[in-house]
mmCIF file of C-alpha atoms in Angstrom:
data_model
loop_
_atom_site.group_PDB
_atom_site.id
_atom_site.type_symbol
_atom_site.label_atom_id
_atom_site.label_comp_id
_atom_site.label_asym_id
_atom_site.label_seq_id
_atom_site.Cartn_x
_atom_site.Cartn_y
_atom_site.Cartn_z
ATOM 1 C CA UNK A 102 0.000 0.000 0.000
ATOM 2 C CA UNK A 103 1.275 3.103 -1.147
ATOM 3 C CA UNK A 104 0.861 5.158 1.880
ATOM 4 C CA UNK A 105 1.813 2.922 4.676
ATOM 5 C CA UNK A 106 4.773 3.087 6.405
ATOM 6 C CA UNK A 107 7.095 0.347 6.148
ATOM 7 C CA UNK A 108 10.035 1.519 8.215
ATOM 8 C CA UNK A 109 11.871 3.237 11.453
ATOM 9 C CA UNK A 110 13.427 5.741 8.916
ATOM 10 C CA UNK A 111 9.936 6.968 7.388
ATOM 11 C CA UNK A 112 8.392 7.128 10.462
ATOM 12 C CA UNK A 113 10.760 9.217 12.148
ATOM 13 C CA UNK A 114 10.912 11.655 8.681
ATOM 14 C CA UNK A 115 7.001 11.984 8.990
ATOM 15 C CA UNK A 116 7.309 12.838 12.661
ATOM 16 C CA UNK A 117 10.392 15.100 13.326
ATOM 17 C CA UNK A 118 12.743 15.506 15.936
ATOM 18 C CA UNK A 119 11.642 13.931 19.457
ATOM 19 C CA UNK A 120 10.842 16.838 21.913
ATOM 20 C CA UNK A 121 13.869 16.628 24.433
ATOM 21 C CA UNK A 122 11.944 16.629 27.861
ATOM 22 C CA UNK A 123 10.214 13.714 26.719
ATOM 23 C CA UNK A 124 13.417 11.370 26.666
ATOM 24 C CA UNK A 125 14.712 13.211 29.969
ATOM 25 C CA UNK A 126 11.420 12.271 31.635
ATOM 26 C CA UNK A 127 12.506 8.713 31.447
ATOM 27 C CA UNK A 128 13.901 6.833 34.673
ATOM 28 C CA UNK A 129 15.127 3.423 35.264
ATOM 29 C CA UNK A 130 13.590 3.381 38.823
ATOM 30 C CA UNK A 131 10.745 4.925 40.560
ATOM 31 C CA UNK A 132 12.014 8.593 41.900
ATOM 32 C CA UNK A 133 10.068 10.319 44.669
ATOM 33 C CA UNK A 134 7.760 12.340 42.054
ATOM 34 C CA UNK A 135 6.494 9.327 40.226
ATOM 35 C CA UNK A 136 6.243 7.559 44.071
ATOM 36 C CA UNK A 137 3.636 10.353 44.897
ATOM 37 C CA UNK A 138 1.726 9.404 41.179
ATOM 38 C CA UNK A 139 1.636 5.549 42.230
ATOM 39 C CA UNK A 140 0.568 6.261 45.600
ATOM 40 C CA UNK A 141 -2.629 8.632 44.433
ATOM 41 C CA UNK A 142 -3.696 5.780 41.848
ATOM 42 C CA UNK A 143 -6.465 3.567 42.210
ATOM 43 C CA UNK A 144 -6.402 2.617 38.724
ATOM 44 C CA UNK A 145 -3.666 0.788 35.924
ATOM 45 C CA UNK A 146 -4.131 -0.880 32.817
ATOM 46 C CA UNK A 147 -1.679 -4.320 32.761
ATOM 47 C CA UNK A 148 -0.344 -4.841 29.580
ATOM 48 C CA UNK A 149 1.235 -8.444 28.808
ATOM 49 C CA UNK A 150 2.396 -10.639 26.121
ATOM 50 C CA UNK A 151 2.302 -14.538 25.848
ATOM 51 C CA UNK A 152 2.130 -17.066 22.537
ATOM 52 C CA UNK A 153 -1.242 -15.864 21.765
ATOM 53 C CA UNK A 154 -0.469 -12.354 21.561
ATOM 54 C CA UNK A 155 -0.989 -9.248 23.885
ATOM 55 C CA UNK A 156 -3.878 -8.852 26.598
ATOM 56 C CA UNK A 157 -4.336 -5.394 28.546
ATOM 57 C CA UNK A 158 -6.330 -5.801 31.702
ATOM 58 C CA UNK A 159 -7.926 -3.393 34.052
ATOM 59 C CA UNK A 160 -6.697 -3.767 37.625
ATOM 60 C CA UNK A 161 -8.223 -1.615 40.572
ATOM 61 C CA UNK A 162 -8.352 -0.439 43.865
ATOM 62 C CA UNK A 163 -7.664 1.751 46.819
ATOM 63 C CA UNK A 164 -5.512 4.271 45.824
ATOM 64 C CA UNK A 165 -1.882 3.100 46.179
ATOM 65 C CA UNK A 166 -3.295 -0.376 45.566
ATOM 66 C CA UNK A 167 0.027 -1.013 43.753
ATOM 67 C CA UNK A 168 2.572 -1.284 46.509
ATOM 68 C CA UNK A 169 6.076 0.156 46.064
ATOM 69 C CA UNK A 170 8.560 -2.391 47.644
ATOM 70 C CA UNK A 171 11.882 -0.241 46.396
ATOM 71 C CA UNK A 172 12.694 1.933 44.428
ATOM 72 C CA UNK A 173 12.716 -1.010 41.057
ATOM 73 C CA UNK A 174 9.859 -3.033 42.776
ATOM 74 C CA UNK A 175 6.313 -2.785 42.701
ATOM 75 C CA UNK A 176 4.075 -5.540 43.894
ATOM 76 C CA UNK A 177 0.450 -5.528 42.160
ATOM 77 C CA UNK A 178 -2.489 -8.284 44.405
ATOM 78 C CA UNK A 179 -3.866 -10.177 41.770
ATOM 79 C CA UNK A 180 -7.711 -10.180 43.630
ATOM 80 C CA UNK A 181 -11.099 -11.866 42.908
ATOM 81 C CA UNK A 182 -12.011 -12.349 39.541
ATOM 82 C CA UNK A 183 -13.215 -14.608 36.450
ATOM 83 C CA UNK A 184 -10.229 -16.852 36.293
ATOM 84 C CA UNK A 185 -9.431 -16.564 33.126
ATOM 85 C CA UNK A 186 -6.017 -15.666 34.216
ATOM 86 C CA UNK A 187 -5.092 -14.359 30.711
ATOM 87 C CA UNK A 188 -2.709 -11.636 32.033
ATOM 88 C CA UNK A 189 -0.760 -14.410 34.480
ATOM 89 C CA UNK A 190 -0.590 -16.987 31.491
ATOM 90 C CA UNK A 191 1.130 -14.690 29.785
ATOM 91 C CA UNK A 192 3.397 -13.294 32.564
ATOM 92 C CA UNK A 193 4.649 -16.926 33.079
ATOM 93 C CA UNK A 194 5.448 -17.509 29.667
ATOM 94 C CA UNK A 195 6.563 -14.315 29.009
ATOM 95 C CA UNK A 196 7.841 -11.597 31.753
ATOM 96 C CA UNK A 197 7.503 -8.559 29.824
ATOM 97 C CA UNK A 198 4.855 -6.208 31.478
ATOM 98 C CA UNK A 199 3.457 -2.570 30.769
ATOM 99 C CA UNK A 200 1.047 -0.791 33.895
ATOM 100 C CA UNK A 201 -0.729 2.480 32.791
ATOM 101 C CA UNK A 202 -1.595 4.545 35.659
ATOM 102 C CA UNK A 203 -4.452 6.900 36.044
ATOM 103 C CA UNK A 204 -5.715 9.314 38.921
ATOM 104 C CA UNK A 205 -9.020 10.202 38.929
ATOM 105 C CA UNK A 206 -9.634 14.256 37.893
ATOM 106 C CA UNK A 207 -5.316 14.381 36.940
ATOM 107 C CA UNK A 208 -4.411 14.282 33.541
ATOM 108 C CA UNK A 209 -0.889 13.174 33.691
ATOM 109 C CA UNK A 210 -0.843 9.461 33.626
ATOM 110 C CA UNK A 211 2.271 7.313 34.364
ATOM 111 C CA UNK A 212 3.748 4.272 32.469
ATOM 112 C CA UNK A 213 5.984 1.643 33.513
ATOM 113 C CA UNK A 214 7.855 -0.825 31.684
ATOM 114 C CA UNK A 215 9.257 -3.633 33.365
ATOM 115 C CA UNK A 216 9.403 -8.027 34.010
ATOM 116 C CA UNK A 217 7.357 -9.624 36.292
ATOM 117 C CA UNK A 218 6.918 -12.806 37.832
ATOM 118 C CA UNK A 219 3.530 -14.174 39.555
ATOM 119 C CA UNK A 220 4.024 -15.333 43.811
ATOM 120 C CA UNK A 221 2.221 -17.054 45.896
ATOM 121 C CA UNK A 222 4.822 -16.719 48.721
ATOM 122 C CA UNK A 223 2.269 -16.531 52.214
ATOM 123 C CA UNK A 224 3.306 -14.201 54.004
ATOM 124 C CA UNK A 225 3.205 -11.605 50.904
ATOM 125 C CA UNK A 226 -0.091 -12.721 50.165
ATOM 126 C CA UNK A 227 -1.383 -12.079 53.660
ATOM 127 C CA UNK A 228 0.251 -8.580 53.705
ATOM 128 C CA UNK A 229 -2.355 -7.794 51.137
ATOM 129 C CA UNK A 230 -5.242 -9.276 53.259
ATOM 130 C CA UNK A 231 -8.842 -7.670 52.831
ATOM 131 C CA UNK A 232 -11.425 -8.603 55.362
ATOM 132 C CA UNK A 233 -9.045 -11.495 56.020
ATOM 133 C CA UNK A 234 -9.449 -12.661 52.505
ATOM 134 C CA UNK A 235 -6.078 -12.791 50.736
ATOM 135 C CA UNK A 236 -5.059 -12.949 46.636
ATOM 136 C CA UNK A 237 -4.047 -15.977 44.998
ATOM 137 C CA UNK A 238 -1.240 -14.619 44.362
ATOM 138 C CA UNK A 239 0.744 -11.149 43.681
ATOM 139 C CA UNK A 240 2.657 -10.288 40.413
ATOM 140 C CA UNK A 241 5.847 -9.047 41.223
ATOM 141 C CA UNK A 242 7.388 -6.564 39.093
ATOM 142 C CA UNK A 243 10.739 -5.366 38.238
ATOM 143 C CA UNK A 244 10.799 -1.769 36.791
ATOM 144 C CA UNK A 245 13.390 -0.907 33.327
ATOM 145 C CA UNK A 246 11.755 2.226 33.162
ATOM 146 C CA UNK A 247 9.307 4.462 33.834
ATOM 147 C CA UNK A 248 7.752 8.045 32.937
ATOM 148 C CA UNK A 249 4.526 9.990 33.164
ATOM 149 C CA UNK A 250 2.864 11.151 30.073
ATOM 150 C CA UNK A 251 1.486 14.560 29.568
ATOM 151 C CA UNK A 252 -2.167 15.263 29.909
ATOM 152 C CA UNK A 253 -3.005 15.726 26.128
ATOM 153 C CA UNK A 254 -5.144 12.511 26.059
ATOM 154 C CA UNK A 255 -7.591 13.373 29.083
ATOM 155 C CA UNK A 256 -7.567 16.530 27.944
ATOM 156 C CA UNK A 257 -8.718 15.324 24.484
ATOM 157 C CA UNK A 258 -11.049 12.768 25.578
ATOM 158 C CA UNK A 259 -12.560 14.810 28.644
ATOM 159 C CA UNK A 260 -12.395 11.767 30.437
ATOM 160 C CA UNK A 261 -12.762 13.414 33.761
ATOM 161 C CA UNK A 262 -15.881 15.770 32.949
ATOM 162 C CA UNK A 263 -18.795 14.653 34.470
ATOM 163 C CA UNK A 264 -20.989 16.410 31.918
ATOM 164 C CA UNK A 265 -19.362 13.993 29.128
ATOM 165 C CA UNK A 266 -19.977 10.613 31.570
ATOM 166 C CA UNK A 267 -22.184 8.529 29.542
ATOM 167 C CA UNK A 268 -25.708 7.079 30.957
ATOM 168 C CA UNK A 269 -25.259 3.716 31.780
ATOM 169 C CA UNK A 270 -28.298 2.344 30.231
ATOM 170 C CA UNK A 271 -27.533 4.289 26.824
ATOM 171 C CA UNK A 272 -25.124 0.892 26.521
ATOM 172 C CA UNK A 273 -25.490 -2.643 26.182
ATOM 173 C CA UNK A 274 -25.206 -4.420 29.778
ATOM 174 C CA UNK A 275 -23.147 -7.066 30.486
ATOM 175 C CA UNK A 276 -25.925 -9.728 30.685
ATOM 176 C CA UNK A 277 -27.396 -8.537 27.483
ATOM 177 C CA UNK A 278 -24.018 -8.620 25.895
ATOM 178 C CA UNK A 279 -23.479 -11.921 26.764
ATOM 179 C CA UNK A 280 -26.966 -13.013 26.241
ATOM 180 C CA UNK A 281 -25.846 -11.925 22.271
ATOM 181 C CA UNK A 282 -22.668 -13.523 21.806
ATOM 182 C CA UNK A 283 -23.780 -16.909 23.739
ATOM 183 C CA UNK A 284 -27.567 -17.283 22.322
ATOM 184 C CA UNK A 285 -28.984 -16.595 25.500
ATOM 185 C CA UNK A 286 -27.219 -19.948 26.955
ATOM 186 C CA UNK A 287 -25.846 -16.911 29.640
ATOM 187 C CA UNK A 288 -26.321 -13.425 30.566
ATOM 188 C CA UNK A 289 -29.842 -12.108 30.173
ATOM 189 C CA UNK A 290 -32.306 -9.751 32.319
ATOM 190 C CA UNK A 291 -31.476 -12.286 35.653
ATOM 191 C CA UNK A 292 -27.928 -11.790 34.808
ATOM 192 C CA UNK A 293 -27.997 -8.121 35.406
ATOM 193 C CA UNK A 294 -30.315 -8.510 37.897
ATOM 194 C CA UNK A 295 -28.038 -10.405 40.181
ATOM 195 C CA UNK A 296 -25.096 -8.624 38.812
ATOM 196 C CA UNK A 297 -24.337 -5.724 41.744
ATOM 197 C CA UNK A 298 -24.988 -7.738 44.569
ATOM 198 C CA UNK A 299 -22.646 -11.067 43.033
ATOM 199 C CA UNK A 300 -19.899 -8.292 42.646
ATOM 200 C CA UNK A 301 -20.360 -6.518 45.726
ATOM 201 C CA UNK A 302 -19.597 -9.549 47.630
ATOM 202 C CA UNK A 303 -16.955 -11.034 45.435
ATOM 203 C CA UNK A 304 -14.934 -7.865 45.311
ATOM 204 C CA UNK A 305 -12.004 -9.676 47.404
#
C-alpha cells in the first residue's frame, strides 16, 4: 500500500525531531515524584504478552493499591475475579509487562515498563489481606523504566468531565451482551439482575 509506512526511517521523517523533555522524563527506577503518582492511583491498565499475543487488563483499587517495595519493585495483588487468568498466562510464559496509571480528575498518567513474575509466597499474600481474605497470588514486578505522560489525552477525551460521563443504560449491559454472543445460553435480564450484589460480595 502506497501510503503505509514500512520503516523506522519513514516514520521518524514523517514525525520530526523527538521533543527533548520527553526522553529526559525517562527513569530506570521509581524517583520520589512518580512515588507520589503511584501512591494517588487507584487505577492501571496491565499490559502483557504470551504465545497468543498481547492482553491489557484493568486492575483496581484503593488508591496506592500497587505497593512500592523499592525503588525497582512494585508488587500488584492479583484479587477476585473470572479466572481466566489471561494476564498471568502470559506473565509466566513471558515476563515482559506494561502498567498504565491513572488518577481520577489528573491528567498526567504514568507508564511503567518492566518483568514480572507471579508469587504465591504466604506471608506476601497475607500482607495484602482484605477482610481477612487474601489474593491468589501477587505479580511481582521489576521496573526498566518508567515516565509519566502529559495530559493531552484526558484533555482530548474529557475523560474526567462529568458532563461527558455517559448514561449507563444508553449501553449494552453485560448480561445482554453476553446473552448476544452466547444465544442466550448466559447473561440475560437475571444476569444483570443479580449482577451488583454477586460483585459486591466477590470484590475480594
Amino acid at each position: 500500500m502506497a501510503h503505509t509506512i514500512t520503516s523506522l526511517s519513514e516514520l521518524e521523517a514523517l514525525y520530526g525531531e523527538v521533543n527533548k523533555a520527553s526522553l529526559l522524563k525517562e527513569a530506570d527506577r521509581i524517583v520520589p515524584e512518580y512515588r507520589a503518582l503511584i501512591e494517588a492511583s487507584p487505577f492501571a491498565a496491565l499490559a502483557t504478552r504470551g504465545p497468543e499475543g498481547l492482553d491489557c487488563s484493568p486492575r483496581g483499587d484503593g488508591p496506592g493499591f500497587v505497593r512500592i517495595r523499592d525503588d525497582r519493585t512494585l508488587l500488584l495483588p492479583d484479587r477476585r475475579g473470572n479466572n481466566r487468568i489471561d494476564s498471568l498466562r502470559n506473565i509466566v510464559q513471558d515476563p515482559s509487562v506494561a502498567l498504565l496509571f491513572l488518577i481520577p480528575g489528573v491528567g498526567e498518567t504514568l507508564r511503567v515498563n518492566g518483568r514480572a513474575v507471579v508469587s504465591t509466597e504466604p506471608d506476601l499474600l497475607e500482607s495484602f489481606s482484605v477482610d481477612g481474605k487474601v489474593p491468589k497470588s501477587v505479580i511481582v514486578i521489576t521496573v526498566d523504566s518508567v515516565f509519566f505522560q502529559c495530559a493531552r489525552a484526558i484533555l482530548r477525551s474529557e475523560l474526567w468531565n462529568p458532563a461527558r460521563h455517559v448514561p449507563r443504560e444508553s449501553l449494552p449491559s453485560a448480561g445482554q451482551m453476553l446473552a448476544a454472543l452466547t444465544n442466550n445460553e448466559a447473561g440475560g435480564e437475571a444476569y444483570d439482575k443479580a449482577l451488583p450484589e454477586r460483585q459486591r460480595t466477590t470484590l475480594y
